[in-house]
Coordinates of C-alpha atoms in Angstrom, one line a residue:
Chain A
X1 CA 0.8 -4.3 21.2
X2 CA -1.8 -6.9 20.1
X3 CA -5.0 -4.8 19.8
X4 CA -7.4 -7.2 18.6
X5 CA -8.0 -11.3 19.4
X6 CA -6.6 -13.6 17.3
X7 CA -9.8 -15.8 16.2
X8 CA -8.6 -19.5 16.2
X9 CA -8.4 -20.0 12.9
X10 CA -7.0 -17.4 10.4
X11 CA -7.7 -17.9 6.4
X12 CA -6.8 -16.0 4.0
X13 CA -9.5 -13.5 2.2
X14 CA -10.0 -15.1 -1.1
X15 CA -8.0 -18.2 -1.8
X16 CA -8.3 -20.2 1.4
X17 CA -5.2 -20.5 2.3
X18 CA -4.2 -20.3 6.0
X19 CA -2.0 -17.4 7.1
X20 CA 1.5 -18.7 8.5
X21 CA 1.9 -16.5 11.3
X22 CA -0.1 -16.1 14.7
X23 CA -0.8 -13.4 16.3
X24 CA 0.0 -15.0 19.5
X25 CA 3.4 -16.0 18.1
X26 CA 5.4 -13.2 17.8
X27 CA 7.1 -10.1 20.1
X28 CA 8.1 -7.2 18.1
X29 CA 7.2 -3.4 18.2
X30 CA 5.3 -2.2 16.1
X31 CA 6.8 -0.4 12.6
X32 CA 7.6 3.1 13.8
X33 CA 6.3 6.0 11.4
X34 CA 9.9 6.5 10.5
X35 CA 11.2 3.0 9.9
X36 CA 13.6 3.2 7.4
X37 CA 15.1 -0.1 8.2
X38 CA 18.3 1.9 7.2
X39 CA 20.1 1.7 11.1
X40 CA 22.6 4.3 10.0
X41 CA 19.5 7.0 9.0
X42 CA 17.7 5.9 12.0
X43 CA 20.1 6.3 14.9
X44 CA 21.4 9.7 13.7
X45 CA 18.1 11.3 13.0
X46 CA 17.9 14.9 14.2
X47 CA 14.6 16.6 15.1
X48 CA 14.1 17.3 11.5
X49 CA 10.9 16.2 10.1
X50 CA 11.0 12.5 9.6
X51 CA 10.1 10.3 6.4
X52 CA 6.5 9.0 6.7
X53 CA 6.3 5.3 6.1
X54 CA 3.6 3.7 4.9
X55 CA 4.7 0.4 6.3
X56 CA 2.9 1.7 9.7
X57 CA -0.3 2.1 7.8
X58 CA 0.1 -0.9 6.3
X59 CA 0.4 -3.1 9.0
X60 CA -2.4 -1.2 11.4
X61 CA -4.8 -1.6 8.9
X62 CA -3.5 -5.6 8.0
X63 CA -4.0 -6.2 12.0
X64 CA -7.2 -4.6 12.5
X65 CA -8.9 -6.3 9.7
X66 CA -7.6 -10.1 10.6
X67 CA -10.5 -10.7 12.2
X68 CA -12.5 -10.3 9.0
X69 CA -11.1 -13.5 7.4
X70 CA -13.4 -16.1 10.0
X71 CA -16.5 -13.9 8.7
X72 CA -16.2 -14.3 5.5
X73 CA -16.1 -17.7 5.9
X74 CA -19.6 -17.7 6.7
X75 CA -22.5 -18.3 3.3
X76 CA -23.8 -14.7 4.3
X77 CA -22.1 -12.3 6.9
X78 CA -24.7 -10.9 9.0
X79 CA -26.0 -7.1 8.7
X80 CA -24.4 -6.8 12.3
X81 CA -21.4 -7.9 11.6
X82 CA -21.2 -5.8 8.4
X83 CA -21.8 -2.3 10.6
X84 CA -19.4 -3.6 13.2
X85 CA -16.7 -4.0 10.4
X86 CA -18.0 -0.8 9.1
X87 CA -17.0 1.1 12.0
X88 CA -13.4 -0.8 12.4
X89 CA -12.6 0.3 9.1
X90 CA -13.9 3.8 9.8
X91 CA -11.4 3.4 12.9
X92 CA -8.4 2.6 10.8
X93 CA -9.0 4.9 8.2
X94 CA -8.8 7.8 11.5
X95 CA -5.5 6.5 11.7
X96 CA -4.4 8.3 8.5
X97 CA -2.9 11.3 7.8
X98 CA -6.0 14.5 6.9
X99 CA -4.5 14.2 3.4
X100 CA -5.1 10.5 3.1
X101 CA -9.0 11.3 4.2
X102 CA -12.0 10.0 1.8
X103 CA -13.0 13.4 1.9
X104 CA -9.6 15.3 1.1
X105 CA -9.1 16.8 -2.2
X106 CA -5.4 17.9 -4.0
X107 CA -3.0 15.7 -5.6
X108 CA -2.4 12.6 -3.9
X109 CA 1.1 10.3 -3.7
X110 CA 0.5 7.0 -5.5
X111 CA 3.3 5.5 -3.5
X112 CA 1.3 6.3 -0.4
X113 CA -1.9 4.7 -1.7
X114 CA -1.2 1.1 -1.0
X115 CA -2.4 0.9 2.6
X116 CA -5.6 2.8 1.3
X117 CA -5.8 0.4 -1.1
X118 CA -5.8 -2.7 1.3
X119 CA -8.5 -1.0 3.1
X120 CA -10.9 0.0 0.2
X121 CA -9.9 -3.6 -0.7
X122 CA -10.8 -5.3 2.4
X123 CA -14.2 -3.5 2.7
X124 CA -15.2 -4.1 -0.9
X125 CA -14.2 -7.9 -0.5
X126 CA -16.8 -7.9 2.6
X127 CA -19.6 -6.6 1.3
X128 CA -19.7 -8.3 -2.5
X129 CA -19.1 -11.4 -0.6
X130 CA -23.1 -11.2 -0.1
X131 CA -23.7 -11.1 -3.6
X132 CA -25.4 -13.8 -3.5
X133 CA -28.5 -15.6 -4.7
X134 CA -28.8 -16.7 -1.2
X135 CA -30.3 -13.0 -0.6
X136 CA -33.4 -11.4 -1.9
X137 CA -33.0 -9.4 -4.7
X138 CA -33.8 -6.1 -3.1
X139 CA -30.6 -6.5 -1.1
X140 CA -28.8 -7.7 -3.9
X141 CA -29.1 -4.0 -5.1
X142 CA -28.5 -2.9 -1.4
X143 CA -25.1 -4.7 -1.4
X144 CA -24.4 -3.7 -5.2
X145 CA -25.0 -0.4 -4.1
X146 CA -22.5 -0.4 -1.3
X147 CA -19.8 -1.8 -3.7
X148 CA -20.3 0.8 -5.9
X149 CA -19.9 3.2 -3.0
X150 CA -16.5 1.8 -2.0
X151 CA -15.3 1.7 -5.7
X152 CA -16.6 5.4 -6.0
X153 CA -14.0 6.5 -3.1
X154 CA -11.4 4.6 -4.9
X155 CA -12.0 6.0 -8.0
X156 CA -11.4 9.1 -5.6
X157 CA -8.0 8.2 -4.1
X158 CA -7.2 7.7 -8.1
X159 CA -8.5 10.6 -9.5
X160 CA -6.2 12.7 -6.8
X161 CA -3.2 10.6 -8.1
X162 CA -4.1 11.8 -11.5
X163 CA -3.7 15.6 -10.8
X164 CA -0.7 17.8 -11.1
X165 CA 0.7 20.0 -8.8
X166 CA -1.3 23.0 -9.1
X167 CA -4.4 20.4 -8.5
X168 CA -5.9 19.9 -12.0
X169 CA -6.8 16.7 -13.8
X170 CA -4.2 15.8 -17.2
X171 CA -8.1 16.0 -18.7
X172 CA -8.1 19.9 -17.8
X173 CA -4.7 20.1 -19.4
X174 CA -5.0 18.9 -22.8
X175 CA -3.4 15.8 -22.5
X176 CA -0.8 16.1 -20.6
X177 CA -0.2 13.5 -18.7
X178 CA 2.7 13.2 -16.4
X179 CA 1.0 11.3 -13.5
X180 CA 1.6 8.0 -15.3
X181 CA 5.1 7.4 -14.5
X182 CA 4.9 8.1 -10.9
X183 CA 1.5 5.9 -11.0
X184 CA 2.9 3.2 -12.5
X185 CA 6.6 3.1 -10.6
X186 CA 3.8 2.3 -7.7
X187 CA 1.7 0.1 -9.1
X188 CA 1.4 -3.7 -8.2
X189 CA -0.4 -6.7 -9.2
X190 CA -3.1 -5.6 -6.3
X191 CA -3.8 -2.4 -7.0
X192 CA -4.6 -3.9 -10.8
X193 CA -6.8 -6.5 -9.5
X194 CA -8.5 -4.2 -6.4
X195 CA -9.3 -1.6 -9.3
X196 CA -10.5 -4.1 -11.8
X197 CA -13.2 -4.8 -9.0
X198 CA -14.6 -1.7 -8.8
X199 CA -14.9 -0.6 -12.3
X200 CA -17.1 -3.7 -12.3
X201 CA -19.6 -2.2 -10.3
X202 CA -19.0 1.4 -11.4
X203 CA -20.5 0.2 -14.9
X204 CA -23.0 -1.9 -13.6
X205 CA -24.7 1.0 -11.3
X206 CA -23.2 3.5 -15.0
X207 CA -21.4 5.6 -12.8
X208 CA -19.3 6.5 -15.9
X209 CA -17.1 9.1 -14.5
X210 CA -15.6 6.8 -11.7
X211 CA -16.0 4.0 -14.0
X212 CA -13.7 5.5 -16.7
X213 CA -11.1 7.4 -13.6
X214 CA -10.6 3.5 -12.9
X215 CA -10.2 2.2 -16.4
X216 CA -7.5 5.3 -16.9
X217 CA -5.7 3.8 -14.2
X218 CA -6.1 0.1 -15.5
X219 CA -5.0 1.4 -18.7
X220 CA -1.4 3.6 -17.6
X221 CA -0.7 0.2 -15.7
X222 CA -1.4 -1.5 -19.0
X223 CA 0.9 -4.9 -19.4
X224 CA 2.7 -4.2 -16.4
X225 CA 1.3 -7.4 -14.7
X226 CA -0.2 -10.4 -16.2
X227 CA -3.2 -10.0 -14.3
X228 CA -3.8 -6.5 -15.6
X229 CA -4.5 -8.2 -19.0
X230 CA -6.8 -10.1 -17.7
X231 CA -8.8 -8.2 -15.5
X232 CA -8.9 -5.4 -19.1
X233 CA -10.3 -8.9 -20.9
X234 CA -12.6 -10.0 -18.6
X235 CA -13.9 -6.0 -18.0
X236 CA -14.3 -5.5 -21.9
X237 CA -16.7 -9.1 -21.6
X238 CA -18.5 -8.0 -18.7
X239 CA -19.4 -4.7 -20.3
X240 CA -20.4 -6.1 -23.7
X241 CA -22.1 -8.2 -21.6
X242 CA -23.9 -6.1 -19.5
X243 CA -24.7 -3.5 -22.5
X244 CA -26.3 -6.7 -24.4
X245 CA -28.4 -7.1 -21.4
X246 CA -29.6 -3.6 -21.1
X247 CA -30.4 -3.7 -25.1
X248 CA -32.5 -6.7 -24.4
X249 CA -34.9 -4.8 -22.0
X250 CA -33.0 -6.9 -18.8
X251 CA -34.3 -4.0 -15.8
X252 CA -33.2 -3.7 -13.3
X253 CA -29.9 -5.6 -14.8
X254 CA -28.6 -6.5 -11.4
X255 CA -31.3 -9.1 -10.8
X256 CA -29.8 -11.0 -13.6
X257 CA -28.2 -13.8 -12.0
X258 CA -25.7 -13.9 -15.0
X259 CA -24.8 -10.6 -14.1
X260 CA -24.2 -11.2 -10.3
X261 CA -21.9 -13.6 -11.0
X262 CA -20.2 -11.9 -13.3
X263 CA -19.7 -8.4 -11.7
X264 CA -18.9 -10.5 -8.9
X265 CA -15.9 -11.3 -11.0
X266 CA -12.9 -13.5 -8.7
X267 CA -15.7 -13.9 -6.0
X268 CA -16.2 -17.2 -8.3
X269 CA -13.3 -18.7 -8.0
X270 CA -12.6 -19.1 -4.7
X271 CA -13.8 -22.5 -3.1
X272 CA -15.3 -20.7 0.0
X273 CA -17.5 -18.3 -1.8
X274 CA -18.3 -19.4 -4.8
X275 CA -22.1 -20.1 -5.7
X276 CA -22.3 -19.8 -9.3
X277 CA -21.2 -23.5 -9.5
X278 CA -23.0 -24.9 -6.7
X279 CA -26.3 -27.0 -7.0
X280 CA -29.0 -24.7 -6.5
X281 CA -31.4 -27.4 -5.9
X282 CA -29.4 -28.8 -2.9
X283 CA -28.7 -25.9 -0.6
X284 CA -25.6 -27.6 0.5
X285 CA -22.1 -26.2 -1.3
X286 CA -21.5 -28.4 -4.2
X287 CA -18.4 -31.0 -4.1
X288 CA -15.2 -29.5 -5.7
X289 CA -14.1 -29.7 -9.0
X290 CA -11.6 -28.9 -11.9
X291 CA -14.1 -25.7 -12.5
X292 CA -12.0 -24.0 -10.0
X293 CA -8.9 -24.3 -11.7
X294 CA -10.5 -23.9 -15.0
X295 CA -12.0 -20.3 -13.9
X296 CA -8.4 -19.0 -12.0
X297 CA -7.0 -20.3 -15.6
X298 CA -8.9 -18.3 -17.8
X299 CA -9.8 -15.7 -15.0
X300 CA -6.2 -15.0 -14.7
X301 CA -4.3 -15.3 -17.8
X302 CA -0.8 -17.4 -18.2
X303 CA 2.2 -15.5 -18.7
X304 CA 2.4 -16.3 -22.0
X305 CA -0.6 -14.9 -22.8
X306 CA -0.1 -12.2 -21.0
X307 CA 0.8 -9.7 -23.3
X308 CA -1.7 -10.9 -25.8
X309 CA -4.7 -8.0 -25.1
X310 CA -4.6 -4.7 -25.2
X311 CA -8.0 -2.9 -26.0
X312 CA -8.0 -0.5 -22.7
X313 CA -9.2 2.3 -25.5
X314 CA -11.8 0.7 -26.7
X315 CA -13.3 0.4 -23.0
X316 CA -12.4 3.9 -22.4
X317 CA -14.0 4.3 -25.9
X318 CA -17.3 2.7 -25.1
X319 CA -18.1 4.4 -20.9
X320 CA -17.3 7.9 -22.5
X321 CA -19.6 7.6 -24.9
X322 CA -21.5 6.1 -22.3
X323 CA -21.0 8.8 -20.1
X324 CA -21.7 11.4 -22.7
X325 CA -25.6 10.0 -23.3
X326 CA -26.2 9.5 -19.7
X327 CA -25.5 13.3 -19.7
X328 CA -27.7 14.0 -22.4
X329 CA -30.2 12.0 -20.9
X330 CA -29.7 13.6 -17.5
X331 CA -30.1 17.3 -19.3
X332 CA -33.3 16.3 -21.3
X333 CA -34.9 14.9 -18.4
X334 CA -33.3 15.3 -14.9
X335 CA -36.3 13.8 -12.9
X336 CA -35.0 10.6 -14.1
X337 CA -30.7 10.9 -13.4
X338 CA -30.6 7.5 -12.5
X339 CA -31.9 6.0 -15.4
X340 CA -29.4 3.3 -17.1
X341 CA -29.2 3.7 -20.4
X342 CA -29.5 0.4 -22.6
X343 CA -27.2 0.7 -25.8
X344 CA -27.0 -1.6 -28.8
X345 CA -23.2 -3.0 -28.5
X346 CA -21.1 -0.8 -30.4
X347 CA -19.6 -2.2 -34.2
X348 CA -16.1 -2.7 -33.4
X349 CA -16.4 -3.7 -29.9
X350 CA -18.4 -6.4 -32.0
X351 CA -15.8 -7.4 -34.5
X352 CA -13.3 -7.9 -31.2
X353 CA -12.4 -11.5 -30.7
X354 CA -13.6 -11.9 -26.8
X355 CA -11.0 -14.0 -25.3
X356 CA -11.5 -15.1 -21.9
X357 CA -14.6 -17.7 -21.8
X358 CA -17.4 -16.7 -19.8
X359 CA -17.0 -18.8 -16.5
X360 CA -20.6 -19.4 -15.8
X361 CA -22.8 -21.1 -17.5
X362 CA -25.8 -19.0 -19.1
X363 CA -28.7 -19.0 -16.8
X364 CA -29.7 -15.3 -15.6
X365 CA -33.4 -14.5 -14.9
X366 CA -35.1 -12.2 -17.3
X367 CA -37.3 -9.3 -14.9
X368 CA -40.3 -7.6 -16.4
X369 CA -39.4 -4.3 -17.3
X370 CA -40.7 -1.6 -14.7
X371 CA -42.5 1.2 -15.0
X372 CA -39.8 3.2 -15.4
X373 CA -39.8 4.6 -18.9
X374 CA -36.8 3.9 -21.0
X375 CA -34.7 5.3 -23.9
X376 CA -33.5 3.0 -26.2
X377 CA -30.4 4.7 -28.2
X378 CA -29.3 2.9 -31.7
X379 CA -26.6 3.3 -34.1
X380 CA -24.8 5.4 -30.9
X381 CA -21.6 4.5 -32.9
Chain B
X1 CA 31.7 -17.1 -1.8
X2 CA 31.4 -20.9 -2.8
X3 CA 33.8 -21.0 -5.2
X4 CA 32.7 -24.1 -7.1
X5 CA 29.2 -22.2 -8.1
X6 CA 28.6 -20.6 -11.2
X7 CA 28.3 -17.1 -10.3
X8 CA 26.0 -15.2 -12.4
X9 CA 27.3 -12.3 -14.6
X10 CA 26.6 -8.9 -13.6
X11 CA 24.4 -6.3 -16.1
X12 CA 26.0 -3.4 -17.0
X13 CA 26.1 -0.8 -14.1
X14 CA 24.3 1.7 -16.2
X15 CA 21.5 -1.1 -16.0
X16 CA 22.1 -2.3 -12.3
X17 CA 22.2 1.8 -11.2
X18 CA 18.4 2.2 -12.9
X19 CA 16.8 -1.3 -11.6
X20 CA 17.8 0.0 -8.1
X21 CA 16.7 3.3 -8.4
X22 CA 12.9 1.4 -9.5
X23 CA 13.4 -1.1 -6.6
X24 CA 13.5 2.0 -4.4
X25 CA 11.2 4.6 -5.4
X26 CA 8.5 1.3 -6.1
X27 CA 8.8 -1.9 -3.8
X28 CA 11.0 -0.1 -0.8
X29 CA 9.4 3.3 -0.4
X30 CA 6.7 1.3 1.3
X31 CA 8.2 -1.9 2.2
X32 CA 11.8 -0.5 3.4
X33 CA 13.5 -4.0 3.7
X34 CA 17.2 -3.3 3.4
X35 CA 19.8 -1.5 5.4
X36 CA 19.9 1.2 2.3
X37 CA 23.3 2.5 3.4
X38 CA 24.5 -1.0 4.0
X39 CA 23.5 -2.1 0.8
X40 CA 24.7 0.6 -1.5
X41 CA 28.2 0.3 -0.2
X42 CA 28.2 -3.0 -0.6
X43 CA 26.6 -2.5 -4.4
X44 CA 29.3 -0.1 -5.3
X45 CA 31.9 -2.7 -3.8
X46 CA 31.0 -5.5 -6.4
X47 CA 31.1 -3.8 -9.0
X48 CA 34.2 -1.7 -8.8
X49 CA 35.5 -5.6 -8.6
X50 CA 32.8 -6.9 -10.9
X51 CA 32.4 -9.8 -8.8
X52 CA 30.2 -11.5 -6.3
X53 CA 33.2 -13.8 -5.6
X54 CA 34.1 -11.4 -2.8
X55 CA 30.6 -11.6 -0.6
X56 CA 28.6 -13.7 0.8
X57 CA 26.7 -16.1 -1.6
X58 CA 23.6 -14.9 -0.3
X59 CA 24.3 -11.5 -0.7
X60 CA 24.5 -12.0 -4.0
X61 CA 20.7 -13.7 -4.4
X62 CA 19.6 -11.3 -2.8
X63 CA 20.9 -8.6 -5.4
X64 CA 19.4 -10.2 -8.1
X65 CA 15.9 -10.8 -6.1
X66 CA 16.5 -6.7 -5.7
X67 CA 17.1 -6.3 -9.8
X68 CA 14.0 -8.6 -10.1
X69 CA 12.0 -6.5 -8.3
X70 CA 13.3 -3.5 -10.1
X71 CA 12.0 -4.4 -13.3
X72 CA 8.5 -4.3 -12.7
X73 CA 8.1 -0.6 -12.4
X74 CA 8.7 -0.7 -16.1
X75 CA 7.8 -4.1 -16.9
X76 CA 11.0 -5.3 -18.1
X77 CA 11.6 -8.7 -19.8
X78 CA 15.1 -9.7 -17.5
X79 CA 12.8 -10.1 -14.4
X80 CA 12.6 -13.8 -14.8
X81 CA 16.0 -14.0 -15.5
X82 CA 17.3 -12.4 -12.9
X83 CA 14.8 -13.9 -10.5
X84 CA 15.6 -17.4 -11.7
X85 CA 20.1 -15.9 -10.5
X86 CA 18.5 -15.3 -7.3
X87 CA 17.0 -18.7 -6.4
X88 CA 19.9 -20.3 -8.2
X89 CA 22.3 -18.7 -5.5
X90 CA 20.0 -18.8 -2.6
X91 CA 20.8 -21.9 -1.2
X92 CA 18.0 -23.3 1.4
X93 CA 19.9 -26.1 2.5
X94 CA 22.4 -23.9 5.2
X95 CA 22.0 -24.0 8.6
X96 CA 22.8 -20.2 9.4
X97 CA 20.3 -18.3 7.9
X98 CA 21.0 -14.3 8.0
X99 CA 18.8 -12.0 7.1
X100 CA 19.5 -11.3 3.6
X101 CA 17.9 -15.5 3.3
X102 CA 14.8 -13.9 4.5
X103 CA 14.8 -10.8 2.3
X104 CA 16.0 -12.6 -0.6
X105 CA 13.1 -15.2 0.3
X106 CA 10.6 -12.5 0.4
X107 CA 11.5 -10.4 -2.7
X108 CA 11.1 -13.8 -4.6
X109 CA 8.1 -14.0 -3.3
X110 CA 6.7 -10.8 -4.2
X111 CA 8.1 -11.1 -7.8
X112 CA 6.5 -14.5 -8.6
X113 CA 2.9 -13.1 -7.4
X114 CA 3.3 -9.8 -9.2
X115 CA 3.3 -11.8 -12.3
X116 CA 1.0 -13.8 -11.3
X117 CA 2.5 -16.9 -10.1
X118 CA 0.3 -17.1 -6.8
X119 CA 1.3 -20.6 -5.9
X120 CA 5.2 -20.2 -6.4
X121 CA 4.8 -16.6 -4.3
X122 CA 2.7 -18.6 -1.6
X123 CA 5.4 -21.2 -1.7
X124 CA 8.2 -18.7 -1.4
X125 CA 6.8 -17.0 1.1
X126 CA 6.2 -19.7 3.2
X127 CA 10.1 -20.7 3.3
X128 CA 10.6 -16.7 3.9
X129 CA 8.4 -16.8 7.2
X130 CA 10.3 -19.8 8.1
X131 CA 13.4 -18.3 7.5
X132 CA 12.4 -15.5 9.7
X133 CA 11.3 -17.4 12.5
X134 CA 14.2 -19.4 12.6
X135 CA 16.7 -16.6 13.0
X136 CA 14.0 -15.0 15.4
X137 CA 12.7 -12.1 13.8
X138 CA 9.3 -12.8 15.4
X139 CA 10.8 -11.6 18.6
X140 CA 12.9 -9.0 18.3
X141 CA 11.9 -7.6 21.6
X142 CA 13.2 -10.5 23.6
X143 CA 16.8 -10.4 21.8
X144 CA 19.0 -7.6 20.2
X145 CA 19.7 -4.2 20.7
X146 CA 18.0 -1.5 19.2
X147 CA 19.9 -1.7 16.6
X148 CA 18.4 -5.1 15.3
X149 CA 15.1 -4.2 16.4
X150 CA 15.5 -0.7 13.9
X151 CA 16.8 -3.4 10.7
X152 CA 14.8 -6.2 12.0
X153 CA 11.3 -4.7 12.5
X154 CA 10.4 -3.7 8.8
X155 CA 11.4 -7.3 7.6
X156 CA 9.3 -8.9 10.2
X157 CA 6.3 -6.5 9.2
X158 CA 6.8 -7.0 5.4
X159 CA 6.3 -10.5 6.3
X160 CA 3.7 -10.2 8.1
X161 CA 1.5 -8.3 5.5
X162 CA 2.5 -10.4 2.5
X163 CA 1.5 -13.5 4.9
X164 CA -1.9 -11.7 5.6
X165 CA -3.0 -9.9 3.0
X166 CA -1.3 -9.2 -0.6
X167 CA -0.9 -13.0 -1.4
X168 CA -4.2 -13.6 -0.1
X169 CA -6.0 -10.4 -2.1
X170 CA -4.7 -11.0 -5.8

């Protein structure tokens, strides 16, 4: 029953807090595939095909990954340990159903999701948590690259929520768009944040297509939870942001330190793995403060505020047009497809009040620009 | 039923019918913490009386946690409301704990992080894991019959992930 050693002490992912229950505490079988906790359904059930629950998932993938909490505990988790991790999470995804694969294609459940989500989740927590200046730039990219591989499945899993029956995207269809209510009957305040993550590094490696997939999804969830707000505010900062940066020459944009820290978005506000606030000079992780609180407040909006923002088309607004250049680009001159594409920040995106502060105080390095030749569009809006 | 508590009022059944048709669809298709059958017959019970005075006191938090929980698929207002019933008439000060305590511990739980409230959810689901330990959950294959372990299991499993993971990831 208990597949995997308990370490000695458990902490949660992001916020530090210790997980309640041990692993060494407990006796109790495994969820069944079919648990319905309904003891009526379960004692009479014939040889008929069973419900699939996803609480088995779930909890196979929640066990397996435990051990993950003591690494990330550490400044910077080892390249071994990475791989190792790697490979457990290749081992739980084996655990799914073909349908639930990376790989698979045709509509997908959105209330089967959530265990994929956990895992996506988990992985992309690991790897950003060396996003660090700790590193060298070079594997800076490396681990920015990763994240946006992980964020480019989910955007995957989404895209296949997305399509109707007969397999085709509402965008095929002229609108029509009947995947939101299922989408959003399965949606939670984790799925909000997990994709908020990822369309972070989808627009900082302009991987528009997955980037805007995400945003879709951000969008149909809209004000559903508080947090969705704010994750739409602080996305609509980071990519005025990061468009600024490109339209000052900044190349390559993710060895601006202002950038790490922001596309490392809640990574920030956790006491265990934030840098941003630390002093550099030191070495040693900076006393705590009130900063912490003062990020997860504006970070994560109060209820009251909560239904304040709504500007999802706007961002959809500004990666399609995005999106559309980069394919211009790409068609003009395809030797260079992986060139970002600097943009002046559009008018109205402009005249939009920005409401969450930036957490970080301005300090990002300025690189020389490479040799790399560069098209600079204006007046794009 | 303690008499001498304020029992909340019902909503309408038209309303009640819909929030649990979210609750299931949304929260239960993946976290299946109820005895469905169990439930529903006791749902349709109340309100042909259009009482709570009739069941248990918890039973009655833990409907309301349930019509919380509902409203999230569609974002609707009464959450709070109808979360705020639930604590109301969950009382933490009995000795025998059942386990509608945990479940109505739990859903309250899951309500107050979905909106964001991560140190009221942690809190909340710290008094459900306690809950659960206390009336044994955590080892179900020591005691019961199969019939336990079947209702059992899922709670215990729900707790487990919230204690984990989805507190911890928001």
């Amino acid at each position: 029953m208990k597949a995997f050693t308990d370490p000695s002490r458990m902490l949660s992912l992001e916020l530090g807090r210790s997980a309640m229950i041990s692993d060494d505490e407990y006796e109790i079988d495994l969820p069944s595939p079919t648990d319905t906790g309904d003891k009526t359904r379960d004692i009479v059930r014939t040889q008929s095909t069973p419900a699939q629950s996803p609480l088995v998932h779930t909890v196979q993938v929640i066990r397996g990954i435990s051990k993950l909490l003591k690494s990330v505990r550490e400044p910077i988790i080892p390249l071994l340990t990475l791989q190792s991790f790697d490979l457990l999470f290749d081992d739980c995804m084996e655990l799914f159903p073909a349908h639930h694969q990376v790989n698979a294609h045709g509509p997908l459940d959105p209330h089967q999701i959530p265990p994929l989500i956990y895992l996506q989740n988990a992985r992309l927590i690991l790897h950003r948590h060396n996003l660090s200046t700790k590193i060298a730039p070079s594997l800076r990219s490396r681990v920015a690259d990763e994240c946006s591989n992980i964020a480019k499945q989910t955007a995957g899993f989404l895209a296949r929520c997305m399509l109707d029956g007969s397999g085709l995207s509402s965008h095929s269809q002229g609108g029509h768009e009947a995947w939101r209510g299922p989408f959003i009957s399965a949606a939670n305040a984790f799925l909000c944040t997990h994709v908020w993550r990822c369309s972070l590094f989808l627009c900082l490696r302009a991987e528009y297509e997955d980037a805007l997939v995400c945003v879709r999804a951000s969008a149909a969830m809209g004000s559903a939870r508080p947090v969705n707000v704010a994750c739409g505010k602080y996305l609509e900062f980071f990519v005025q942001k990061l468009l600024s940066k490109l339209d000052e020459g900044v190349n390559p944009v993710d060895a601006d330190e202002e950038i790490l820290a922001l596309v490392s978005g809640d990574l920030q506000g956790s006491a265990d793995s934030a840098w941003v606030w630390k002093d550099d000079n030191s070495g040693s992780p900076g006393s705590r403060s009130t900063h912490f609180s003062a990020v997860n407040a504006t970070a994560l909006t109060a209820h009251e505020d909560a239904y304040g923002w709504s500007n999802w088309d706007g961002i959809l607004d500004i990666l399609t047009r995005l999106r559309q250049k980069q394919r211009q680009r790409q068609q003009q001159t395809p030797q260079q497809h992986q060139l970002r594409i600097p943009l002046t920040v559009p008018s109205q995106v402009q005249q939009q009040s920005v409401h969450l502060a930036s957490p970080i105080s301005p300090g990002g390095t300025e690189t020389p620009l490479s040799g790399t030749s560069r098209i600079r569009i204006a007046d794009i809006m | 039923m303690d008499k001498r508590l304020e029992l909340p009022e019902l909503p309408p059944k038209h309303v009640a019918d819909e929030l649990l048709y979210l609750y299931r669809i949304s929260f239960h298709a993946t976290f299946p913490l109820l005895d469905w059958t169990n439930f529903s017959q006791e749902y349709e019970s109340v309100y042909r009386q259009r009482s709570l005075r009739e069941v248990p006191q918890v039973w009655g938090a833990l409907l309301f946690a349930v019509f919380a929980c509902g409203t999230l698929p569609r974002y609707l207002r009464d959450g709070q409301d109808y979360s705020e019933k639930a604590r109301k008439l969950l009382d933490l000060s009995v000795d025998d704990l059942t386990l509608d305590h945990v479940r109505t511990a739990v859903l309250t739980s899951v309500f107050l992080v979905e909106l964001n409230r991560k140190s009221a959810g942690w809190t909340w689901l710290g008094i459900a894991v306690r809950m659960g330990q206390d009336i044994g959950l955590h080892v179900s294959n020591v005691k019961g019959s199969f019939v336990d372990q079947v209702v059992d299991r899922p709670v215990w499993w729900t707790l487990y992930v919230c204690d984990r993971f989805v507190v911890a990831l928001i």
